Amino acid sequence: MIEYGAADRVKVTLTVNNESLTGYASSRMLLSDFIRHELGLTGTHVGCEHGVCGACTIQIDGRPVRSCLMLAVQAEGREIQTVEGLSDKGTLNRLQQAFRSHHALQCGFCTSGILMSMTNLLNENPTPTDDEITDILSGHLCRCTGYVGIVKAVQSLVLENIARENGENA
Amino acid sequence: MKPAPFTYCRPDNVEQVLDLLRQHGGDSRILAGGQTLMAMLNMRLVEPKILVDISMMEALRFIRVADNYLEIGAAVIQADLLAWTDLEQYAPLMAKALPWVGHAQTRNKGTVCGSIAHSDPSSEMPLCLALLGGEIVLRSKTNRRMVKAADFQIGTLTTARQEDELIEAIRIPVPADVSKFAFQEVAIRHGDFALVAVAASHSPDGIRLGVGGVADRPEVRHWEHLPEDEIDTALNDLAHELGGYDDIHASAGYRRELVRTIGKRVILEVMA
Ligand code: FES
Ligand code: FES
């Protein structure tokens, strides 16, 4: 049985954006704080710390989840993707570029979480319907944009993906 | 906010879980998906001394069919049950209700039994279990017992679980082929707590309606015969009997109105 006391300093090693990283956590440290303060990856944001706002959303073993509702010590050995893993050496990826083009962000506080959810949605289904997009988006709060730009950004990729599929079939 | 300090335990097997529960009782909390408990810890609404993590315990991650009931283990994640290919066949109501449980991002971690353990009066899983007449399998170091959903949930966030007991699984009767089910809810935003949630079934023995979010626990009514022209009166009576409550999101009167309107919708859907 694993047992970590309240005062223990626990070594946690996990894979973040395909790189093995190690940090130290107390038993009660949230994964969101571990990612930000221990690993120094501050792209993952913290808003509410009770699972409501979605700002802290990351992918664990390929699934989007709230990093504020998980303990750092539970992440030992897991595969994590954060927003830092999306761009290629500073070049925005397609989804990020679409967010930029469609004004899908203003302050950007909610954006990293939304990007992680939408990345997963498009990975599982490159051509989601509008309802599927808004259903996933309902797990996030954005105080700036009114959401329209976010939906448009994802829709623009869906159209591109449909065109690609048609091109391949032609 | 951050949780108050605690000792974190990850037992290797169910026996060790039961040992910890017997030893620490009310000072301990079981951590499964954590989609409610972690938020409560962060807000310091609960401050357990010992957190017992069962989320990675394979022995509790089972979905199995036996003797006409479906059994769902304590570590089964909501998204995994929703993705189970036989769900529609064995638990059609759960298939309809699960997409309403939280958001996709919380269903990826939250467990089915965790919803039952938390017993929020507006929560979907306890409502389904109550309507279906399901059971909760409770295990302690010395005992194993089944409790009917109606006897399990006593009131708001209050259950019949003893401090040394683990919710090992839930059991849902597999419905007769001819049974029909419907589910509806109204929330401020899809995935938020329901203002009112309703579930209905139509089986050979009649019509059942379950209502969540109005009383302090899901309430189920059964009619052997319910002629179409009596539905409105029946629902009006039920709405007033349950009463409802005012809060920042809705008045008691609005909640009663929802019982009448979406209650009728699901009853008509299963009668069709
Ligand atoms: S910070 Fe995790 S959901 Fe808001
Ligand atoms: S861009 Fe500011 S909260 Fe979404």
Short mmCIF file of C-alpha atoms and ligand atoms in Angstrom, two decimals:
data_model
loop_
_atom_site.label_atom_id
_atom_site.label_comp_id
_atom_site.label_asym_id
_atom_site.label_seq_id
_atom_site.Cartn_x
_atom_site.Cartn_y
_atom_site.Cartn_z
CA MET A 1 0.00 0.00 0.00
CA ILE A 2 1.19 3.49 -0.82
CA GLU A 3 0.96 5.92 2.08
CA TYR A 4 2.08 9.56 2.08
CA GLY A 5 1.83 11.50 5.32
CA ALA A 6 0.68 15.11 5.44
CA ALA A 7 4.27 16.35 5.86
CA ASP A 8 5.91 13.99 3.35
CA ARG A 9 7.72 15.28 0.30
CA VAL A 10 6.81 12.92 -2.52
CA LYS A 11 8.79 12.53 -5.72
CA VAL A 12 6.46 12.48 -8.71
CA THR A 13 7.67 11.52 -12.19
CA LEU A 14 5.37 11.80 -15.15
CA THR A 15 5.40 12.37 -18.88
CA VAL A 16 4.41 15.87 -19.88
CA ASN A 17 4.13 16.70 -23.58
CA ASN A 18 6.20 13.60 -24.38
CA GLU A 19 8.99 14.55 -22.00
CA SER A 20 9.69 12.81 -18.71
CA LEU A 21 9.65 15.33 -15.85
CA THR A 22 10.07 15.03 -12.10
CA GLY A 23 8.94 17.25 -9.27
CA TYR A 24 8.07 17.10 -5.59
CA ALA A 25 4.61 17.31 -4.08
CA SER A 26 2.97 17.12 -0.68
CA SER A 27 0.08 14.67 -0.41
CA ARG A 28 -2.49 17.45 -0.69
CA MET A 29 -0.93 19.31 -3.63
CA LEU A 30 -3.29 19.70 -6.58
CA LEU A 31 -2.07 18.55 -9.97
CA SER A 32 -2.79 22.04 -11.34
CA ASP A 33 -0.43 23.60 -8.77
CA PHE A 34 2.18 20.91 -9.41
CA ILE A 35 2.15 21.64 -13.14
CA ARG A 36 2.40 25.39 -12.59
CA HIS A 37 4.66 25.74 -9.57
CA GLU A 38 6.77 22.59 -9.63
CA LEU A 39 7.12 22.03 -13.35
CA GLY A 40 6.95 25.73 -14.23
CA LEU A 41 4.39 25.19 -16.98
CA THR A 42 2.15 28.17 -16.36
CA GLY A 43 0.09 27.80 -19.54
CA THR A 44 -2.42 25.74 -17.54
CA HIS A 45 -4.55 28.26 -15.68
CA VAL A 46 -6.42 28.06 -12.40
CA GLY A 47 -9.75 29.81 -12.03
CA CYS A 48 -12.23 28.31 -9.62
CA GLU A 49 -10.49 25.24 -8.17
CA HIS A 50 -13.73 23.37 -7.98
CA GLY A 51 -14.18 21.97 -11.44
CA VAL A 52 -16.56 24.57 -12.82
CA CYS A 53 -14.61 26.96 -15.04
CA GLY A 54 -12.47 24.57 -17.09
CA ALA A 55 -9.42 26.84 -17.19
CA CYS A 56 -7.22 24.09 -15.72
CA THR A 57 -8.26 21.44 -18.26
CA ILE A 58 -5.39 19.22 -19.45
CA GLN A 59 -5.29 15.79 -21.07
CA ILE A 60 -4.36 12.76 -19.04
CA ASP A 61 -3.78 9.57 -20.98
CA GLY A 62 -5.53 11.25 -23.91
CA ARG A 63 -8.65 12.44 -22.07
CA PRO A 64 -9.46 16.02 -21.11
CA VAL A 65 -9.89 16.36 -17.35
CA ARG A 66 -9.75 19.06 -14.67
CA SER A 67 -6.26 19.26 -13.18
CA CYS A 68 -7.66 21.11 -10.13
CA LEU A 69 -9.71 18.03 -9.20
CA MET A 70 -6.78 15.66 -9.05
CA LEU A 71 -3.83 15.29 -6.73
CA ALA A 72 -0.28 15.53 -7.98
CA VAL A 73 0.56 12.20 -6.32
CA GLN A 74 -2.13 10.54 -8.45
CA ALA A 75 -0.33 11.58 -11.63
CA GLU A 76 2.78 9.44 -11.02
CA GLY A 77 3.61 7.59 -14.23
CA ARG A 78 0.77 9.14 -16.22
CA GLU A 79 0.94 10.82 -19.64
CA ILE A 80 -0.10 14.44 -19.58
CA GLN A 81 -0.60 16.97 -22.33
CA THR A 82 -0.73 20.67 -21.56
CA VAL A 83 -1.18 23.69 -23.79
CA GLU A 84 2.61 24.06 -24.05
CA GLY A 85 2.68 20.87 -26.10
CA LEU A 86 0.44 22.21 -28.86
CA SER A 87 2.75 24.61 -30.67
CA ASP A 88 5.85 23.48 -32.49
CA LYS A 89 8.81 25.54 -31.23
CA GLY A 90 6.64 28.63 -30.91
CA THR A 91 4.73 28.15 -34.17
CA LEU A 92 1.00 27.97 -33.50
CA ASN A 93 -0.69 24.76 -34.59
CA ARG A 94 -3.79 24.74 -36.81
CA LEU A 95 -6.23 25.00 -33.92
CA GLN A 96 -4.33 27.80 -32.22
CA GLN A 97 -4.04 29.67 -35.53
CA ALA A 98 -7.79 29.29 -36.08
CA PHE A 99 -8.44 30.72 -32.59
CA ARG A 100 -6.28 33.67 -33.48
CA SER A 101 -7.93 34.24 -36.86
CA HIS A 102 -11.48 34.06 -35.48
CA HIS A 103 -10.95 36.19 -32.38
CA ALA A 104 -11.67 33.20 -30.19
CA LEU A 105 -9.89 34.85 -27.26
CA GLN A 106 -9.47 38.21 -25.63
CA CYS A 107 -7.75 37.92 -22.26
CA GLY A 108 -6.81 34.31 -22.91
CA PHE A 109 -7.42 33.07 -19.38
CA CYS A 110 -9.87 30.36 -20.45
CA THR A 111 -8.09 29.57 -23.71
CA SER A 112 -5.57 26.93 -22.72
CA GLY A 113 -8.27 24.75 -21.18
CA ILE A 114 -10.57 25.15 -24.16
CA LEU A 115 -7.73 24.30 -26.54
CA MET A 116 -7.09 21.05 -24.66
CA SER A 117 -10.77 20.03 -24.83
CA MET A 118 -11.10 20.95 -28.50
CA THR A 119 -7.84 19.19 -29.40
CA ASN A 120 -9.30 16.01 -27.96
CA LEU A 121 -12.65 16.52 -29.70
CA LEU A 122 -10.99 16.93 -33.09
CA ASN A 123 -8.65 14.00 -32.48
CA GLU A 124 -11.57 11.70 -31.80
CA ASN A 125 -13.74 13.11 -34.57
CA PRO A 126 -12.23 15.48 -37.15
CA THR A 127 -15.70 16.62 -38.24
CA PRO A 128 -17.88 17.22 -35.14
CA THR A 129 -21.31 18.83 -35.54
CA ASP A 130 -22.08 22.26 -34.11
CA ASP A 131 -23.97 20.56 -31.27
CA GLU A 132 -20.99 18.40 -30.46
CA ILE A 133 -18.71 21.45 -30.40
CA THR A 134 -21.00 23.44 -28.08
CA ASP A 135 -21.55 20.41 -25.86
CA ILE A 136 -17.80 20.17 -25.21
CA LEU A 137 -17.57 23.95 -24.88
CA SER A 138 -20.24 23.86 -22.16
CA GLY A 139 -17.53 22.49 -19.88
CA HIS A 140 -15.74 25.85 -20.01
CA LEU A 141 -16.46 29.38 -18.93
CA CYS A 142 -15.23 32.34 -20.94
CA ARG A 143 -15.96 35.81 -19.58
CA CYS A 144 -14.74 37.73 -22.65
CA THR A 145 -15.71 36.35 -26.01
CA GLY A 146 -19.34 35.29 -25.82
CA TYR A 147 -18.15 31.94 -27.26
CA VAL A 148 -19.13 32.72 -30.87
CA GLY A 149 -15.53 33.18 -32.02
CA ILE A 150 -14.51 29.94 -30.33
CA VAL A 151 -17.22 27.97 -32.11
CA LYS A 152 -16.31 29.64 -35.42
CA ALA A 153 -12.64 28.76 -34.98
CA VAL A 154 -13.42 25.08 -34.46
CA GLN A 155 -15.97 25.10 -37.30
CA SER A 156 -13.32 26.50 -39.65
CA LEU A 157 -11.14 23.46 -38.95
CA VAL A 158 -14.11 21.15 -39.44
CA LEU A 159 -14.68 22.67 -42.88
CA GLU A 160 -11.01 22.22 -43.71
CA ASN A 161 -11.17 18.62 -42.53
CA ILE A 162 -14.26 17.92 -44.62
CA ALA A 163 -12.56 19.42 -47.67
CA ARG A 164 -9.51 17.24 -47.01
CA GLU A 165 -11.61 14.11 -46.67
CA ASN A 166 -13.42 14.91 -49.91
CA GLY A 167 -10.11 15.60 -51.61
CA GLU A 168 -8.79 12.24 -50.48
CA ASN A 169 -11.90 10.47 -51.75
CA ALA A 170 -11.91 12.23 -55.09
CA MET B 1 -8.59 27.23 -2.06
CA LYS B 2 -6.45 24.23 -1.19
CA PRO B 3 -7.29 21.11 0.80
CA ALA B 4 -6.37 20.93 4.48
CA PRO B 5 -3.49 18.49 5.11
CA PHE B 6 -4.29 14.78 5.02
CA THR B 7 -2.57 11.42 4.76
CA TYR B 8 -2.97 9.91 1.31
CA CYS B 9 -3.36 6.12 1.07
CA ARG B 10 -3.59 4.01 -2.05
CA PRO B 11 -4.39 0.47 -0.94
CA ASP B 12 -3.50 -2.50 -3.15
CA ASN B 13 -6.75 -4.36 -2.59
CA VAL B 14 -10.27 -4.08 -1.21
CA GLU B 15 -9.30 -5.76 2.10
CA GLN B 16 -6.86 -2.95 2.82
CA VAL B 17 -9.56 -0.38 2.01
CA LEU B 18 -11.89 -2.03 4.50
CA ASP B 19 -9.15 -2.14 7.13
CA LEU B 20 -8.55 1.58 6.75
CA LEU B 21 -12.26 2.33 6.95
CA ARG B 22 -12.62 0.26 10.11
CA GLN B 23 -9.62 1.91 11.68
CA HIS B 24 -10.41 5.52 10.77
CA GLY B 25 -14.18 5.58 10.15
CA GLY B 26 -15.47 9.14 9.95
CA ASP B 27 -11.94 10.59 9.77
CA SER B 28 -11.47 8.95 6.38
CA ARG B 29 -12.91 9.58 2.94
CA ILE B 30 -12.93 7.36 -0.12
CA LEU B 31 -11.50 9.09 -3.18
CA ALA B 32 -12.80 7.61 -6.44
CA GLY B 33 -13.17 10.04 -9.35
CA GLY B 34 -12.95 13.05 -7.06
CA GLN B 35 -15.17 15.23 -9.22
CA THR B 36 -17.19 16.25 -6.18
CA LEU B 37 -14.91 15.26 -3.30
CA MET B 38 -11.87 17.14 -4.62
CA ALA B 39 -13.96 20.30 -4.98
CA MET B 40 -15.25 19.84 -1.42
CA LEU B 41 -11.70 19.31 -0.18
CA ASN B 42 -10.53 22.43 -2.01
CA MET B 43 -13.32 24.44 -0.41
CA ARG B 44 -12.58 22.78 2.94
CA LEU B 45 -16.16 21.66 3.28
CA VAL B 46 -14.63 18.35 4.32
CA GLU B 47 -11.32 17.87 6.10
CA PRO B 48 -10.62 14.15 6.39
CA LYS B 49 -7.45 12.96 8.11
CA ILE B 50 -7.06 10.06 5.69
CA LEU B 51 -7.87 9.97 2.00
CA VAL B 52 -8.26 6.45 0.63
CA ASP B 53 -7.71 6.43 -3.14
CA ILE B 54 -9.56 3.62 -4.93
CA SER B 55 -9.52 5.28 -8.36
CA MET B 56 -6.84 2.97 -9.75
CA MET B 57 -8.10 -0.25 -8.19
CA GLU B 58 -8.73 -2.71 -11.00
CA ALA B 59 -10.70 -5.03 -8.69
CA LEU B 60 -13.40 -2.36 -8.43
CA ARG B 61 -13.49 -1.54 -12.13
CA PHE B 62 -16.08 -4.02 -13.36
CA ILE B 63 -19.27 -3.82 -15.37
CA ARG B 64 -20.95 -7.22 -15.26
CA VAL B 65 -24.28 -8.82 -15.94
CA ALA B 66 -25.52 -11.49 -13.53
CA ASP B 67 -28.96 -13.01 -12.75
CA ASN B 68 -30.94 -10.22 -14.38
CA TYR B 69 -29.07 -7.36 -12.88
CA LEU B 70 -26.24 -5.18 -14.03
CA GLU B 71 -23.48 -4.57 -11.53
CA ILE B 72 -21.24 -1.50 -11.76
CA GLY B 73 -18.12 -1.39 -9.58
CA ALA B 74 -16.98 1.55 -7.47
CA ALA B 75 -14.10 2.55 -9.75
CA VAL B 76 -16.09 2.57 -13.01
CA ILE B 77 -15.76 5.95 -14.68
CA GLN B 78 -18.91 7.58 -16.07
CA ALA B 79 -17.38 8.02 -19.55
CA ASP B 80 -16.43 4.32 -19.63
CA LEU B 81 -19.95 3.22 -18.76
CA LEU B 82 -21.34 5.57 -21.39
CA ALA B 83 -18.94 4.06 -23.94
CA TRP B 84 -19.82 0.47 -22.97
CA THR B 85 -21.32 -1.09 -26.10
CA ASP B 86 -24.03 -3.07 -24.25
CA LEU B 87 -25.28 -0.18 -22.13
CA GLU B 88 -28.34 0.48 -24.31
CA GLN B 89 -29.39 -3.15 -23.92
CA TYR B 90 -28.89 -3.57 -20.17
CA ALA B 91 -29.47 -0.08 -18.85
CA PRO B 92 -31.27 2.05 -21.44
CA LEU B 93 -32.17 4.70 -18.87
CA MET B 94 -28.54 5.14 -17.82
CA ALA B 95 -27.62 5.54 -21.50
CA LYS B 96 -30.11 8.40 -21.72
CA ALA B 97 -29.16 10.04 -18.43
CA LEU B 98 -25.36 9.79 -18.43
CA PRO B 99 -24.80 12.53 -21.03
CA TRP B 100 -26.47 14.89 -18.52
CA VAL B 101 -24.03 14.05 -15.73
CA GLY B 102 -21.60 16.97 -15.43
CA HIS B 103 -19.54 17.82 -18.49
CA ALA B 104 -17.50 15.55 -20.76
CA GLN B 105 -14.39 16.75 -18.93
CA THR B 106 -15.74 15.65 -15.53
CA ARG B 107 -17.29 12.43 -16.85
CA ASN B 108 -13.78 11.44 -17.92
CA LYS B 109 -12.82 11.12 -14.25
CA GLY B 110 -16.02 10.98 -12.21
CA THR B 111 -17.40 7.59 -11.19
CA VAL B 112 -20.96 6.29 -11.27
CA CYS B 113 -20.81 5.06 -7.68
CA GLY B 114 -19.29 8.39 -6.59
CA SER B 115 -22.47 10.16 -7.73
CA ILE B 116 -24.47 7.68 -5.68
CA ALA B 117 -22.21 8.16 -2.65
CA HIS B 118 -22.53 11.94 -2.80
CA SER B 119 -26.33 11.74 -3.15
CA ASP B 120 -27.06 15.24 -4.35
CA PRO B 121 -30.86 15.63 -4.53
CA SER B 122 -30.66 16.95 -8.11
CA SER B 123 -28.10 14.44 -9.36
CA GLU B 124 -28.95 12.11 -12.25
CA MET B 125 -27.45 8.78 -11.17
CA PRO B 126 -29.31 8.55 -7.83
CA LEU B 127 -32.52 9.46 -9.69
CA CYS B 128 -32.00 6.63 -12.18
CA LEU B 129 -31.16 4.16 -9.45
CA ALA B 130 -34.28 5.14 -7.49
CA LEU B 131 -36.55 4.85 -10.53
CA LEU B 132 -35.13 1.47 -11.50
CA GLY B 133 -35.35 0.11 -7.97
CA GLY B 134 -31.61 -0.52 -7.87
CA GLU B 135 -29.49 -1.54 -4.92
CA ILE B 136 -26.25 -0.39 -3.36
CA VAL B 137 -23.72 -3.04 -2.34
CA LEU B 138 -22.09 -1.96 0.93
CA ARG B 139 -19.11 -3.76 2.35
CA SER B 140 -17.34 -3.45 5.66
CA LYS B 141 -14.64 -5.57 7.27
CA THR B 142 -17.26 -7.77 8.89
CA ASN B 143 -20.35 -7.47 6.73
CA ARG B 144 -21.72 -7.19 3.21
CA ARG B 145 -25.25 -5.93 2.67
CA MET B 146 -27.53 -4.69 -0.10
CA VAL B 147 -29.58 -1.57 0.45
CA LYS B 148 -32.42 -0.52 -1.83
CA ALA B 149 -31.94 2.89 -3.42
CA ALA B 150 -35.08 4.16 -1.66
CA ASP B 151 -33.61 3.27 1.74
CA PHE B 152 -30.09 4.41 0.90
CA GLN B 153 -30.61 8.06 0.19
CA ILE B 154 -32.09 9.52 3.36
CA GLY B 155 -31.92 13.20 2.54
CA THR B 156 -29.69 15.91 1.09
CA LEU B 157 -26.15 14.49 0.87
CA THR B 158 -27.12 11.96 3.54
CA THR B 159 -27.09 8.20 3.05
CA ALA B 160 -27.49 5.00 5.02
CA ARG B 161 -23.81 4.15 4.59
CA GLN B 162 -22.06 3.45 7.89
CA GLU B 163 -18.68 5.06 8.49
CA ASP B 164 -16.79 1.80 8.03
CA GLU B 165 -18.58 0.82 4.82
CA LEU B 166 -17.38 1.00 1.24
CA ILE B 167 -19.82 1.34 -1.63
CA GLU B 168 -18.49 -1.61 -3.55
CA ALA B 169 -20.93 -1.49 -6.45
CA ILE B 170 -24.46 -0.70 -7.51
CA ARG B 171 -26.94 -3.15 -8.97
CA ILE B 172 -29.57 -2.27 -11.52
CA PRO B 173 -32.32 -4.69 -12.54
CA VAL B 174 -32.14 -5.46 -16.26
CA PRO B 175 -35.48 -4.28 -17.67
CA ALA B 176 -38.00 -6.37 -19.55
CA ASP B 177 -37.65 -6.06 -23.31
CA VAL B 178 -40.91 -4.18 -23.66
CA SER B 179 -40.00 -1.49 -21.12
CA LYS B 180 -39.54 2.06 -22.31
CA PHE B 181 -37.58 4.84 -20.67
CA ALA B 182 -37.22 8.59 -20.99
CA PHE B 183 -35.10 11.23 -19.30
CA GLN B 184 -35.22 15.03 -19.32
CA GLU B 185 -33.77 17.81 -17.27
CA VAL B 186 -33.61 21.57 -17.11
CA ALA B 187 -30.43 23.26 -15.91
CA ILE B 188 -29.12 26.80 -16.24
CA ARG B 189 -26.36 25.46 -18.47
CA HIS B 190 -26.12 21.90 -19.80
CA GLY B 191 -23.96 19.97 -17.34
CA ASP B 192 -24.74 22.18 -14.35
CA PHE B 193 -26.82 20.93 -11.45
CA ALA B 194 -30.35 20.21 -12.60
CA LEU B 195 -33.10 22.56 -11.45
CA VAL B 196 -35.39 19.62 -12.05
CA ALA B 197 -34.60 16.23 -13.59
CA VAL B 198 -37.23 13.65 -14.47
CA ALA B 199 -37.05 10.02 -15.53
CA ALA B 200 -39.95 7.84 -16.58
CA SER B 201 -40.46 4.18 -17.33
CA HIS B 202 -43.30 2.19 -18.86
CA SER B 203 -43.19 -1.51 -18.08
CA PRO B 204 -45.83 -4.25 -17.90
CA ASP B 205 -46.70 -3.22 -14.32
CA GLY B 206 -47.35 0.42 -15.16
CA ILE B 207 -45.82 3.86 -15.35
CA ARG B 208 -43.14 5.19 -13.02
CA LEU B 209 -41.96 8.75 -12.71
CA GLY B 210 -38.87 9.82 -10.79
CA VAL B 211 -38.26 13.47 -9.92
CA GLY B 212 -34.94 14.95 -8.81
CA GLY B 213 -34.11 18.48 -7.67
CA VAL B 214 -37.43 19.26 -6.00
CA ALA B 215 -37.46 17.32 -2.72
CA ASP B 216 -34.38 16.51 -0.60
CA ARG B 217 -33.91 13.25 -2.51
CA PRO B 218 -35.25 11.68 -5.71
CA GLU B 219 -38.91 10.79 -5.38
CA VAL B 220 -40.57 8.02 -7.38
CA ARG B 221 -44.29 7.52 -8.05
CA HIS B 222 -45.94 4.49 -9.60
CA TRP B 223 -49.27 4.32 -11.42
CA GLU B 224 -50.67 0.99 -12.58
CA HIS B 225 -52.93 2.84 -14.97
CA LEU B 226 -52.55 6.43 -15.93
CA PRO B 227 -55.06 7.51 -18.58
CA GLU B 228 -53.79 10.38 -20.69
CA ASP B 229 -56.45 12.81 -19.47
CA GLU B 230 -55.40 12.26 -15.85
CA ILE B 231 -51.71 13.02 -16.30
CA ASP B 232 -52.04 16.76 -15.65
CA THR B 233 -53.89 16.27 -12.37
CA ALA B 234 -51.51 13.54 -11.23
CA LEU B 235 -48.49 15.74 -11.93
CA ASN B 236 -50.05 18.78 -10.31
CA ASP B 237 -50.71 16.76 -7.16
CA LEU B 238 -47.19 15.39 -7.22
CA ALA B 239 -45.65 18.84 -7.74
CA HIS B 240 -47.48 20.21 -4.69
CA GLU B 241 -46.71 17.18 -2.60
CA LEU B 242 -42.98 17.56 -3.30
CA GLY B 243 -43.14 21.31 -2.70
CA GLY B 244 -39.76 22.42 -3.99
CA TYR B 245 -37.61 25.23 -2.66
CA ASP B 246 -36.46 28.72 -3.64
CA ASP B 247 -32.83 29.42 -4.38
CA ILE B 248 -30.80 31.82 -6.47
CA HIS B 249 -31.50 29.80 -9.63
CA ALA B 250 -35.22 29.15 -9.46
CA SER B 251 -38.30 29.60 -7.31
CA ALA B 252 -40.20 26.70 -5.80
CA GLY B 253 -43.11 27.62 -8.07
CA TYR B 254 -40.89 27.35 -11.16
CA ARG B 255 -39.61 23.97 -10.00
CA ARG B 256 -43.19 22.75 -9.60
CA GLU B 257 -43.99 24.04 -13.08
CA LEU B 258 -41.04 22.04 -14.44
CA VAL B 259 -42.37 18.90 -12.76
CA ARG B 260 -45.66 19.45 -14.60
CA THR B 261 -44.17 20.23 -18.01
CA ILE B 262 -41.13 17.98 -18.36
CA GLY B 263 -42.86 15.33 -16.24
CA LYS B 264 -45.64 15.21 -18.81
CA ARG B 265 -43.16 15.13 -21.66
CA VAL B 266 -41.36 12.03 -20.39
CA ILE B 267 -44.60 10.25 -19.47
CA LEU B 268 -46.01 10.84 -22.95
CA GLU B 269 -42.70 9.71 -24.43
CA VAL B 270 -42.76 6.35 -22.65
CA MET B 271 -46.49 5.85 -23.30
CA ALA B 272 -46.11 6.42 -27.05
S1 FES C 1 -9.71 25.76 -12.00
FE1 FES C 1 -10.19 23.73 -12.49
S2 FES C 1 -12.15 23.90 -13.31
FE2 FES C 1 -11.77 25.93 -12.63
S1 FES C 2 -10.83 35.04 -23.40
FE1 FES C 2 -11.03 35.97 -21.44
S2 FES C 2 -12.10 34.42 -20.35
FE2 FES C 2 -12.11 33.64 -22.32
#
